[in-house]
Coordinates of C-alpha atoms and ligand atoms in Angstrom, one line a residue:
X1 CA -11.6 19.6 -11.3
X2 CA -10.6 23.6 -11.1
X3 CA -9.9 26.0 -13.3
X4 CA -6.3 26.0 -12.2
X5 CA -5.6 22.3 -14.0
X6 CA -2.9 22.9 -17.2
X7 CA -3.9 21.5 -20.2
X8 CA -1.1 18.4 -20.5
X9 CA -2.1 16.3 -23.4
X10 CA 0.2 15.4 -25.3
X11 CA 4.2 16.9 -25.9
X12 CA 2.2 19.5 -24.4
X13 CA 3.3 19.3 -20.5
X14 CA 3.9 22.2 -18.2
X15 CA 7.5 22.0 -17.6
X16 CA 8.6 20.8 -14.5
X17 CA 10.1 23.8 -12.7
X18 CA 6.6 26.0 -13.8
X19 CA 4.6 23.0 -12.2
X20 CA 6.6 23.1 -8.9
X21 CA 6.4 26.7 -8.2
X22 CA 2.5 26.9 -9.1
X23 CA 2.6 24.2 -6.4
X24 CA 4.2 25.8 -4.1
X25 CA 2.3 28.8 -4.1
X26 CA -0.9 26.4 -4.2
X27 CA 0.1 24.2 -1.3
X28 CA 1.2 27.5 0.6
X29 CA -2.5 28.8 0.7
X30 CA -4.7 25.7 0.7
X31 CA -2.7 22.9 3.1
X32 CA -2.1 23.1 6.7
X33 CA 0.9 22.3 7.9
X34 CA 2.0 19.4 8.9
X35 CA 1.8 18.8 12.8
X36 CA 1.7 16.3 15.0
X37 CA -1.1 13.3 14.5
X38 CA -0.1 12.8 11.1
X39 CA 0.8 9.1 11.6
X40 CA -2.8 8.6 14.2
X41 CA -4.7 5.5 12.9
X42 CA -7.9 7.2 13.7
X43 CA -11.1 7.6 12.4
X44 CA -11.4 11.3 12.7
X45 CA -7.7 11.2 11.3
X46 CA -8.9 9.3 8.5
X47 CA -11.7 11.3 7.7
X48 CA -9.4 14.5 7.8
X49 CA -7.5 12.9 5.5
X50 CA -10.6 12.0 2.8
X51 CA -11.2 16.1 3.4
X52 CA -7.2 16.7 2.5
X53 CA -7.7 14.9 -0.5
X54 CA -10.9 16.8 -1.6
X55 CA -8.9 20.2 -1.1
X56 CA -6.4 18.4 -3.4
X57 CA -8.7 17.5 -6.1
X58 CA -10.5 20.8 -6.0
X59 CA -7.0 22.7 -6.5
X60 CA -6.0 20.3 -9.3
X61 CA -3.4 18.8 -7.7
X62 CA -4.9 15.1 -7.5
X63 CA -3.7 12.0 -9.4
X64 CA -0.7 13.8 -10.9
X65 CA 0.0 11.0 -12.6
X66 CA -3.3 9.2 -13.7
X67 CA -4.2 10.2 -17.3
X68 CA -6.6 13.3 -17.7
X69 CA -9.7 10.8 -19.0
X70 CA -9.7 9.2 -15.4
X71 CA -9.8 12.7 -13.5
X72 CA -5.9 12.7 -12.9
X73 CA -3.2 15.5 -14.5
X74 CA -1.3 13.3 -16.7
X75 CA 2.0 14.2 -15.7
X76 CA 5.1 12.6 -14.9
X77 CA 7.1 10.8 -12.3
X78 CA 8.8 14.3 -12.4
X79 CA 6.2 16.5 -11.5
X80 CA 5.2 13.7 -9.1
X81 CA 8.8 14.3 -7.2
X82 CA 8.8 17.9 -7.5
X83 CA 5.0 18.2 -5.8
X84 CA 6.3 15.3 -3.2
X85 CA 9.0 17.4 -2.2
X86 CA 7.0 20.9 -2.4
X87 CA 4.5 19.0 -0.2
X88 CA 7.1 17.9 2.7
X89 CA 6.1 20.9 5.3
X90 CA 2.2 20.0 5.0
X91 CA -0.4 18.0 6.4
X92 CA -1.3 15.5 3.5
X93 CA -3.5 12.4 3.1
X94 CA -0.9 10.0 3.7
X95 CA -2.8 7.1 4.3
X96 CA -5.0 7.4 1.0
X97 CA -1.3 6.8 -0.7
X98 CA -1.6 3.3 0.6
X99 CA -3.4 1.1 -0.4
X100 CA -6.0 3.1 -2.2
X101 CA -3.8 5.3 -4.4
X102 CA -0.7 3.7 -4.9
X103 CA -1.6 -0.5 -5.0
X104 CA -5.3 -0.7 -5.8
X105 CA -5.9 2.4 -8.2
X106 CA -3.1 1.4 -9.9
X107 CA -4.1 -1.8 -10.5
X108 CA -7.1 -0.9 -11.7
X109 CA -6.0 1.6 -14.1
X110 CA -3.5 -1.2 -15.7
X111 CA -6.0 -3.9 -15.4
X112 CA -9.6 -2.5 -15.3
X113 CA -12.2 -2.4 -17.9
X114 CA -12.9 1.8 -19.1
X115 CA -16.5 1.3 -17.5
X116 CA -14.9 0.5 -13.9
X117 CA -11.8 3.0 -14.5
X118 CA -14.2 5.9 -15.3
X119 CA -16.8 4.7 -12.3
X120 CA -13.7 4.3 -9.5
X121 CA -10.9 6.5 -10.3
X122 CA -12.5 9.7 -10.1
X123 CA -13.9 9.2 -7.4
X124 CA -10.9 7.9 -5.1
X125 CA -8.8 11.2 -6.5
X126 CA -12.0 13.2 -5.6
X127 CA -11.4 11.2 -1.9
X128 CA -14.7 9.7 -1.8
X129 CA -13.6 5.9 -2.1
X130 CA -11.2 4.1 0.2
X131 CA -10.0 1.3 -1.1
X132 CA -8.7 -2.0 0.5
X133 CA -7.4 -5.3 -0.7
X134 CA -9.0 -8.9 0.3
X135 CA -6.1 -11.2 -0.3
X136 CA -4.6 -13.1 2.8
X137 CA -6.5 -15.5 4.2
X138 CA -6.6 -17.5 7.9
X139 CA -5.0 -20.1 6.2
X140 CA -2.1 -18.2 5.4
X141 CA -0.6 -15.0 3.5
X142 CA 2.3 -15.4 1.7
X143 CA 0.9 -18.9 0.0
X144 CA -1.6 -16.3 -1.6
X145 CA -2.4 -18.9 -4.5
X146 CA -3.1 -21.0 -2.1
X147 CA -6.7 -19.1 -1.7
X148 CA -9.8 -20.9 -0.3
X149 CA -12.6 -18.6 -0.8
X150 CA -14.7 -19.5 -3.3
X151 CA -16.8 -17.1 -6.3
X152 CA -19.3 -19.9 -8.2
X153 CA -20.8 -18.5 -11.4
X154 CA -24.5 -18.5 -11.3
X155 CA -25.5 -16.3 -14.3
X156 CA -25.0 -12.7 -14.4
X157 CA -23.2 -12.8 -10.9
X158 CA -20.5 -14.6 -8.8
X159 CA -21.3 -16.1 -5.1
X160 CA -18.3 -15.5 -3.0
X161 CA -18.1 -17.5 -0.2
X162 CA -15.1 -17.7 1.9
X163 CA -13.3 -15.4 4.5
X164 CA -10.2 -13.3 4.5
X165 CA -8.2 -11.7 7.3
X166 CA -5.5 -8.7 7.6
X167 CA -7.2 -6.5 5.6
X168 CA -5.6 -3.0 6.9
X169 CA -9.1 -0.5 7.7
X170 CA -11.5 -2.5 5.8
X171 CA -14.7 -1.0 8.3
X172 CA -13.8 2.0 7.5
X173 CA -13.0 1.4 3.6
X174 CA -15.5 1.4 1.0
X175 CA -14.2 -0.5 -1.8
X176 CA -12.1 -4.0 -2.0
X177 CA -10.3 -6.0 -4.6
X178 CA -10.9 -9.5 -3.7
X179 CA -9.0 -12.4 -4.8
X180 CA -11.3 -15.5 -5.1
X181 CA -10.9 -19.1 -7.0
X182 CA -12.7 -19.6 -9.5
X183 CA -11.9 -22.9 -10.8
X184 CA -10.7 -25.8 -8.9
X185 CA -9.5 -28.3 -11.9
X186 CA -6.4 -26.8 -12.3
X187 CA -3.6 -26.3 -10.5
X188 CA -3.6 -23.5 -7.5
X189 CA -2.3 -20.2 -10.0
X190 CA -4.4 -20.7 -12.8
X191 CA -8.1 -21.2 -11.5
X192 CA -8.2 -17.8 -9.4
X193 CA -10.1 -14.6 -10.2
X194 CA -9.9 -10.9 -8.9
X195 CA -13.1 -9.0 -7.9
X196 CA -14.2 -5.2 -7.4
X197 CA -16.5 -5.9 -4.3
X198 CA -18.3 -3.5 -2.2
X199 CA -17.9 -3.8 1.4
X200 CA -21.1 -3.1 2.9
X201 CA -23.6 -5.1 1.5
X202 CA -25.4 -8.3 2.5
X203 CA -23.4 -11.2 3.1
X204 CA -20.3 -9.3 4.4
X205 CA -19.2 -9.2 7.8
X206 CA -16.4 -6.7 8.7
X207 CA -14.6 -7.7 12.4
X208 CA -12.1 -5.8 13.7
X209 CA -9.0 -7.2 15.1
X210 CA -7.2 -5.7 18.4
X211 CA -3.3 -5.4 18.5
X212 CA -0.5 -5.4 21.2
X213 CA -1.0 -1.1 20.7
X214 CA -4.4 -0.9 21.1
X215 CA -5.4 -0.2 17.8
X216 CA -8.0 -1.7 15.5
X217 CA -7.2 -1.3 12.3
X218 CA -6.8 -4.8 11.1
X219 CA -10.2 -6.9 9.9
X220 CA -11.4 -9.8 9.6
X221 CA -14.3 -10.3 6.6
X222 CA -16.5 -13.2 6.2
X223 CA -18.2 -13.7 2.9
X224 CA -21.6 -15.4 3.0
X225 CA -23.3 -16.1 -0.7
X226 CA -22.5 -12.6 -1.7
X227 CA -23.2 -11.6 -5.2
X228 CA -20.7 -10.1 -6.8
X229 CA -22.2 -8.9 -10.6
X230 CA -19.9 -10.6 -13.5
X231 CA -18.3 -7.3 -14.6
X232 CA -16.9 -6.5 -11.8
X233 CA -14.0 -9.1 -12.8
X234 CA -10.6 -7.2 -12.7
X235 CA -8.8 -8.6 -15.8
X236 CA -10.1 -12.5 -16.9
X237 CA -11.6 -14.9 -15.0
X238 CA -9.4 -17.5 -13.8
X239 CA -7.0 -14.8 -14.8
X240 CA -6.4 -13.3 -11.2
X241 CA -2.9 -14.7 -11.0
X242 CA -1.5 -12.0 -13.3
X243 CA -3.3 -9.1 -11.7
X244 CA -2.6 -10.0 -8.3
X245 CA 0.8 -10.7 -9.2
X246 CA 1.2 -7.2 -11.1
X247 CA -0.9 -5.8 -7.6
X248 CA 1.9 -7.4 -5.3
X249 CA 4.3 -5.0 -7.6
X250 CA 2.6 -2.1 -7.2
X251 CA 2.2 -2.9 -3.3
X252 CA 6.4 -3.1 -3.5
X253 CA 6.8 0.0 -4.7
X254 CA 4.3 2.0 -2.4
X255 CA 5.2 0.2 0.6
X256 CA 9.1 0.9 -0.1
X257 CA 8.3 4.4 -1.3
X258 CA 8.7 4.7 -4.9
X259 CA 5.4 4.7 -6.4
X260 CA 4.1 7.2 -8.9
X261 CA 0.6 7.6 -7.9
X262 CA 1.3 8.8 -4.4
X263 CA 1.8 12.0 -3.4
X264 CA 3.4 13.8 -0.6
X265 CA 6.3 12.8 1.9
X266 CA 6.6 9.5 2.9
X267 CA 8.0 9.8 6.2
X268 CA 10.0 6.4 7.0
X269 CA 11.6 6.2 3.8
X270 CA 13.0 9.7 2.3
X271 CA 13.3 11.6 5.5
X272 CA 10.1 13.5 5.9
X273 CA 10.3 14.7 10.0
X274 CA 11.3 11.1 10.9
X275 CA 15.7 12.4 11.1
X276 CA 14.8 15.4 13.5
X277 CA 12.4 12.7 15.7
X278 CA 15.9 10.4 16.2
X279 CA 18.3 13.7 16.7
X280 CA 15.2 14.7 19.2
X281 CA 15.4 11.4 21.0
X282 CA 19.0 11.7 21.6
X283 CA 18.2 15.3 22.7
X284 CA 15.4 14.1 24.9
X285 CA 17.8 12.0 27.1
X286 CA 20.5 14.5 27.4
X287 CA 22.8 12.4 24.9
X288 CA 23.3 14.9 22.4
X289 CA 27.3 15.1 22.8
X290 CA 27.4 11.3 23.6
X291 CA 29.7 9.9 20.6
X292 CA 27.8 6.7 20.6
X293 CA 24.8 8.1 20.4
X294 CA 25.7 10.6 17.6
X295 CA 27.0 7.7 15.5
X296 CA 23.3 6.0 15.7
X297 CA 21.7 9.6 14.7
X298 CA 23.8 9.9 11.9
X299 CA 23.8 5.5 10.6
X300 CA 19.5 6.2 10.9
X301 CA 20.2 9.6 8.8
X302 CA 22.7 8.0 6.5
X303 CA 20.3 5.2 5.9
X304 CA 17.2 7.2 5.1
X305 CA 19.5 9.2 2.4
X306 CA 20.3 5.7 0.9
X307 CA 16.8 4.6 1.2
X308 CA 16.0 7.8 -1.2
X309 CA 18.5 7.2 -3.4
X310 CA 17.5 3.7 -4.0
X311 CA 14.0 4.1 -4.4
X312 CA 14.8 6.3 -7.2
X313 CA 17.2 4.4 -8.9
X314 CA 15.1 1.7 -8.9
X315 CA 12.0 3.1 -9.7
X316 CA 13.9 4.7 -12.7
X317 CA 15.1 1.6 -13.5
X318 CA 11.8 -0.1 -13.7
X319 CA 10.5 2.7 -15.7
X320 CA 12.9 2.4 -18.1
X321 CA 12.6 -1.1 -18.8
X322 CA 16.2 -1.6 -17.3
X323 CA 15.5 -3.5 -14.5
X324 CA 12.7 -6.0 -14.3
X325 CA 9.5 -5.6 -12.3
X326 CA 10.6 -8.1 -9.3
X327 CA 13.3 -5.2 -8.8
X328 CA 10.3 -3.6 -6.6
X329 CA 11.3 -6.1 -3.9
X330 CA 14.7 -4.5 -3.3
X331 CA 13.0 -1.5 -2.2
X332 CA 10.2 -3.2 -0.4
X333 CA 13.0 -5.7 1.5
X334 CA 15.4 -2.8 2.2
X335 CA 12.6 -0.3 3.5
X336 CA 11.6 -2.7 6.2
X337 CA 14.8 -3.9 6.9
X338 CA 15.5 0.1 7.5
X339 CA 12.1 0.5 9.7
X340 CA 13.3 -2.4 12.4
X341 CA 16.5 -0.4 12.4
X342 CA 15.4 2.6 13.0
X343 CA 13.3 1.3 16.0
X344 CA 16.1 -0.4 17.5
X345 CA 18.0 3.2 17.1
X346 CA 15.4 4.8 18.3
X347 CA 14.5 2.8 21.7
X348 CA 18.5 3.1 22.5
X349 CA 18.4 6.5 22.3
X350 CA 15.4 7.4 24.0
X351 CA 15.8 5.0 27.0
X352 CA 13.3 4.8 29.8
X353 CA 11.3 7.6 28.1
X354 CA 10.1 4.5 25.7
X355 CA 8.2 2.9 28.8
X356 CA 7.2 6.2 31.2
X357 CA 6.7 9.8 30.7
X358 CA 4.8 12.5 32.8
X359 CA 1.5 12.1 32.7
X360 CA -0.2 13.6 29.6
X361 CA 2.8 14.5 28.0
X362 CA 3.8 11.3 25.5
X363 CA 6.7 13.1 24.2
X364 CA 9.0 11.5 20.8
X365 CA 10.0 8.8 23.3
X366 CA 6.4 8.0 23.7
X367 CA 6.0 8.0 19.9
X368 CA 9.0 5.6 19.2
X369 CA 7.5 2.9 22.3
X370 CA 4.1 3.0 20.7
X371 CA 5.8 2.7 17.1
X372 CA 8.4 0.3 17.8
X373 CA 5.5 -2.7 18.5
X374 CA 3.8 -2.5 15.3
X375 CA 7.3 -2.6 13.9
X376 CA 7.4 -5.8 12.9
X377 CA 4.6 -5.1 10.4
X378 CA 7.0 -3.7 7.5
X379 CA 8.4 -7.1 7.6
X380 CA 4.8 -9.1 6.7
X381 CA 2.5 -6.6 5.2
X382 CA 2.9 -6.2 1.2
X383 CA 5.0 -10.1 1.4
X384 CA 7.2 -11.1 3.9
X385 CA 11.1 -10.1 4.2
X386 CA 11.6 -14.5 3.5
X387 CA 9.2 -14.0 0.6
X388 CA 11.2 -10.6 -0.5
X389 CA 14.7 -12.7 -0.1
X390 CA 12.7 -15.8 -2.4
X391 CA 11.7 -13.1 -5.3
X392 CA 15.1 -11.6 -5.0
X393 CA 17.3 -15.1 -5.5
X394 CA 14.8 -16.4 -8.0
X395 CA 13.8 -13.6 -10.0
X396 CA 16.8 -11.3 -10.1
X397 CA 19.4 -13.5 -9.8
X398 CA 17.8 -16.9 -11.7
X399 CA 18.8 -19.1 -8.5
X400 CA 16.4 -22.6 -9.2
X401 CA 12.7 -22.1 -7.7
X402 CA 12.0 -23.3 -4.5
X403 CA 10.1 -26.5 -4.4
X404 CA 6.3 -26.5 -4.4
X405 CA 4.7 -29.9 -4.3
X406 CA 1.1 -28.7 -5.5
X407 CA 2.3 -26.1 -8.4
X408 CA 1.3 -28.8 -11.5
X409 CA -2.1 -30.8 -9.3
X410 CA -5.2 -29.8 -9.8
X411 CA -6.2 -27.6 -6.4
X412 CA -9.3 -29.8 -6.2
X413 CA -6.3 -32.7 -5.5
X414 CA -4.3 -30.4 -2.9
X415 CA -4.1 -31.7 0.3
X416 CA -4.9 -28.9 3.1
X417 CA -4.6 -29.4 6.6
X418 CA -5.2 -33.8 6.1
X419 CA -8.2 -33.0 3.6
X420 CA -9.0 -32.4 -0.2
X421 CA -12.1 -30.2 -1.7
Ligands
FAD1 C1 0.9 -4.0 8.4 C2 0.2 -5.1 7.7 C3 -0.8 -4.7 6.7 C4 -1.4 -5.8 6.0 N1 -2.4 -5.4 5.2 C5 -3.1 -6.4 4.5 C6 -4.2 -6.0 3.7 O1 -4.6 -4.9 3.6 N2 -4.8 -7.0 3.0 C7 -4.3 -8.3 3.0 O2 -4.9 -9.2 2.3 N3 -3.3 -8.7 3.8 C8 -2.7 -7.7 4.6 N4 -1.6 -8.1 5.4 C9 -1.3 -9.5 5.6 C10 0.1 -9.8 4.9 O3 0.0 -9.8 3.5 C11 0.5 -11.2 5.4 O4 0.8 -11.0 6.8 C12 1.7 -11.7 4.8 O5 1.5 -12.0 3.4 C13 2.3 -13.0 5.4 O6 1.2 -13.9 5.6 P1 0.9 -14.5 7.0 O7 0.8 -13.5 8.0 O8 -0.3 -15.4 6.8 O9 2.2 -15.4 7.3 P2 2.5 -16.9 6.8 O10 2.3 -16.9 5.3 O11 1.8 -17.9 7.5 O12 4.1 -17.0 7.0 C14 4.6 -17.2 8.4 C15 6.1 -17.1 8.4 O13 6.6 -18.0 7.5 C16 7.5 -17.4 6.5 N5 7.3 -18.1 5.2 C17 6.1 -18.4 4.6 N6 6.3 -19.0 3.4 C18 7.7 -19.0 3.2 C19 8.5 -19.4 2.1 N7 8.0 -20.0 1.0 N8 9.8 -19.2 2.3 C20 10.4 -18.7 3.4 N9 9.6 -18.3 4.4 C21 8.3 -18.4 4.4 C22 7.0 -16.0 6.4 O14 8.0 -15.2 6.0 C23 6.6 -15.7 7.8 O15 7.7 -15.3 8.6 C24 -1.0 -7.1 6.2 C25 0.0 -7.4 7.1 C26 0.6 -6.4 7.8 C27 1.6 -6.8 8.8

């Protein structure tokens, strides 16, 4: 880490409005600025990206919030804010934020042993680990307890068997956390475990998975007698319920935009270039004085600025014990909810320029086309809107549980698909 790092331990912090201007003289001279290609699912983009975060971690602004032992700054959610909003007019490493940063280093640093904490985290802030999670499976997402693959104790290691699909970049990621059962005599939440498990090794096969927009990002894994050693077990065996519960938290908050532990802009949710791309559209297809079209421009700015100013209340909130953790959904249900919107705003506005453009010129109505069919993703990755609406009614406001016929039996007894194990 550089020279240029302030000593924060304890009541010792550099104050807020020091921190900010030291970052915005820093991010002035060391980040490019932020063009277009910021949102490309790439490889070169992603490896760009790993390079961002070195130049971050070299200037001693990675991990702003992860404590100084683990290679972070130890600051708070207020210096995290005031370099977020310094960092708006620069290229950053967005896609690091999620999932390595913001779900799966997290959980790690709540859940993981020193040893793993002091072997991973430095090394993801340093931008040399991408990390990935290994949770749904073919037989379905949301029912995550509901796992199949299989780790089997055979002395010093486990032997994952199984497979599990979704998984956002897992070719190009390095690291996963893997959810895995464990034990099969009791009922589906309390026989699960949660792994640290290196991607490329024997035994693993990575497929990738083509969507409608041509990309490949999604994976499919298949896990043949790996061994995965016996301390890489996040939290307790048979334990993984709890940290893949407290995971599915952390994955609320960073999808909907109010995580600590990433940094820079998060264009979708508090404005980033996203307004001027609608005001653009509207622009684009000579609609500019239109009345009907200047009231869609101003419901997608209006609902960005509430999407900001909900993420921090809750997040606050949460921090401050006020509201309870399943609070996170609020954000993640109202950020999607806000995504499908904006598409919708966005292909009225821009019209045919969605479907046809001159060729090699995709202009922002060639963005919001390609965009608006991954859409749908903000409403199933990180838990479902349904599964959002569930945690909201029986979390928040203690409506009774919805029935599960198979949350007491032993998972051995479960019927799946006409069969038991
Ligand atoms: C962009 C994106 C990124 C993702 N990244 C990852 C990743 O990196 N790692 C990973 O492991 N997974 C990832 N996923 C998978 C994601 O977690 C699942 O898609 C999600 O949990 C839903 O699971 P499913 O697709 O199997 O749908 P299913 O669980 O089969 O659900 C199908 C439909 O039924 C509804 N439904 C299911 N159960 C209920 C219920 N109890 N009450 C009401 N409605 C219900 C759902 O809302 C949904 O509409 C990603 C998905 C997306 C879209």
């Amino acid at each position: 880490m550089s020279d240029t790092t302030t000593d924060t331990t304890g009541d010792d912090l550099e104050p807020v409005e020091e921190f900010r201007a030291r970052a915005r003289t820093w991010l002035a001279a060391n980040m490019p600025p932020l063009g277009d290609g910021w949102n490309d699912r790439s490889d070169e983009r992603r490896e760009r990206e790993r390079d961002l975060q070195r130049t971050l971690w070299s200037g001693g602004f990675a991990g702003i919030c992860f404590p100084r032992e683990y290679g972070g700054l130890g600051l708070t959610n207020e210096h995290q804010r005031a370099f977020t909003a310094e960092s708006a007019p620069y290229d950053m490493p967005f896609s690091l934020n999620v999932p390595t940063l913001g779900i799966l280093a997290a959980t790690l640093l709540e859940f993981g042993t020193h040893e793993q904490k002091l072997r991973h985290l430095p090394a993801i802030l340093r931008g040399d680990e991408l990390w990935v999670q290994f949770l749904s499976e073919p037989s379905g997402g949301s029912d995550l307890a509901g796992c199949l693959t299989r780790a089997d104790r055979d002395g010093d290691v486990f032997v994952l068997n199984g497979s599990k699909i979704w998984s956002s970049a897992a070719y190009a990621s390095d690291w996963a956390m893997c959810l895995a059962r464990t034990n099969w005599d009791v009922p589906k939440h309390r026989g699960l475990t949660m792994f640290i498990l290196e991607i490329h090794q024997p035994g693993v096969t990575v497929e990738q998975i083509r969507q409608v927009d041509g990309t490949l990002e999604f994976c499919q894994e298949f896990f043949d007698d790996v061994h995965v050693p016996a301390d890489a077990v996040v939290g307790e065996v048979d334990d993984g319920w709890t940290v893949a519960s407290k995971l599915l938290v952390h994955e609320r908050l960073a999808v909907g935009g109010g995580s600590p532990y990433t940094s820079g802009a998060s264009i979708g949710h508090d404005g980033g270039g996203a307004d001027t791309m609608i005001a653009d559209l509207a622009r684009g297809s000579g609609r500019a004085h239109d009345a009907h079209a200047r009231q869609l421009v101003a419901e997608a700015h209006v609902r960005q600025m509430v999407a900001g100013q909900l993420i921090r209340r809750i997040t606050q909130g949460m921090a401050t014990g006020a509201m309870p953790a399943p609070a996170g959904s609020l954000i993640k249900l109202f950020g999607a909810t806000n995504v499908m919107r904006r598409s919708e705003i966005a292909l009225e506005l821009a019209g045919g320029a969605v479907v046809a453009w001159p060729p090699g010129e995709p202009g922002p109505g060639a963005l919001a086309g390609t965009a608006s069919l991954s859409r749908q993703g903000v409403s199933l990755g990180g838990g479902s809107n349904e599964i959002q609406r569930n945690i909201i009614s029986e979390r928040l406001l203690g409506m009774p549980r919805e029935y599960a016929a198979d949350r007491e039996v032993p998972y051995r007894e479960v019927r799946r698909g006409g069969s038991s194990r």
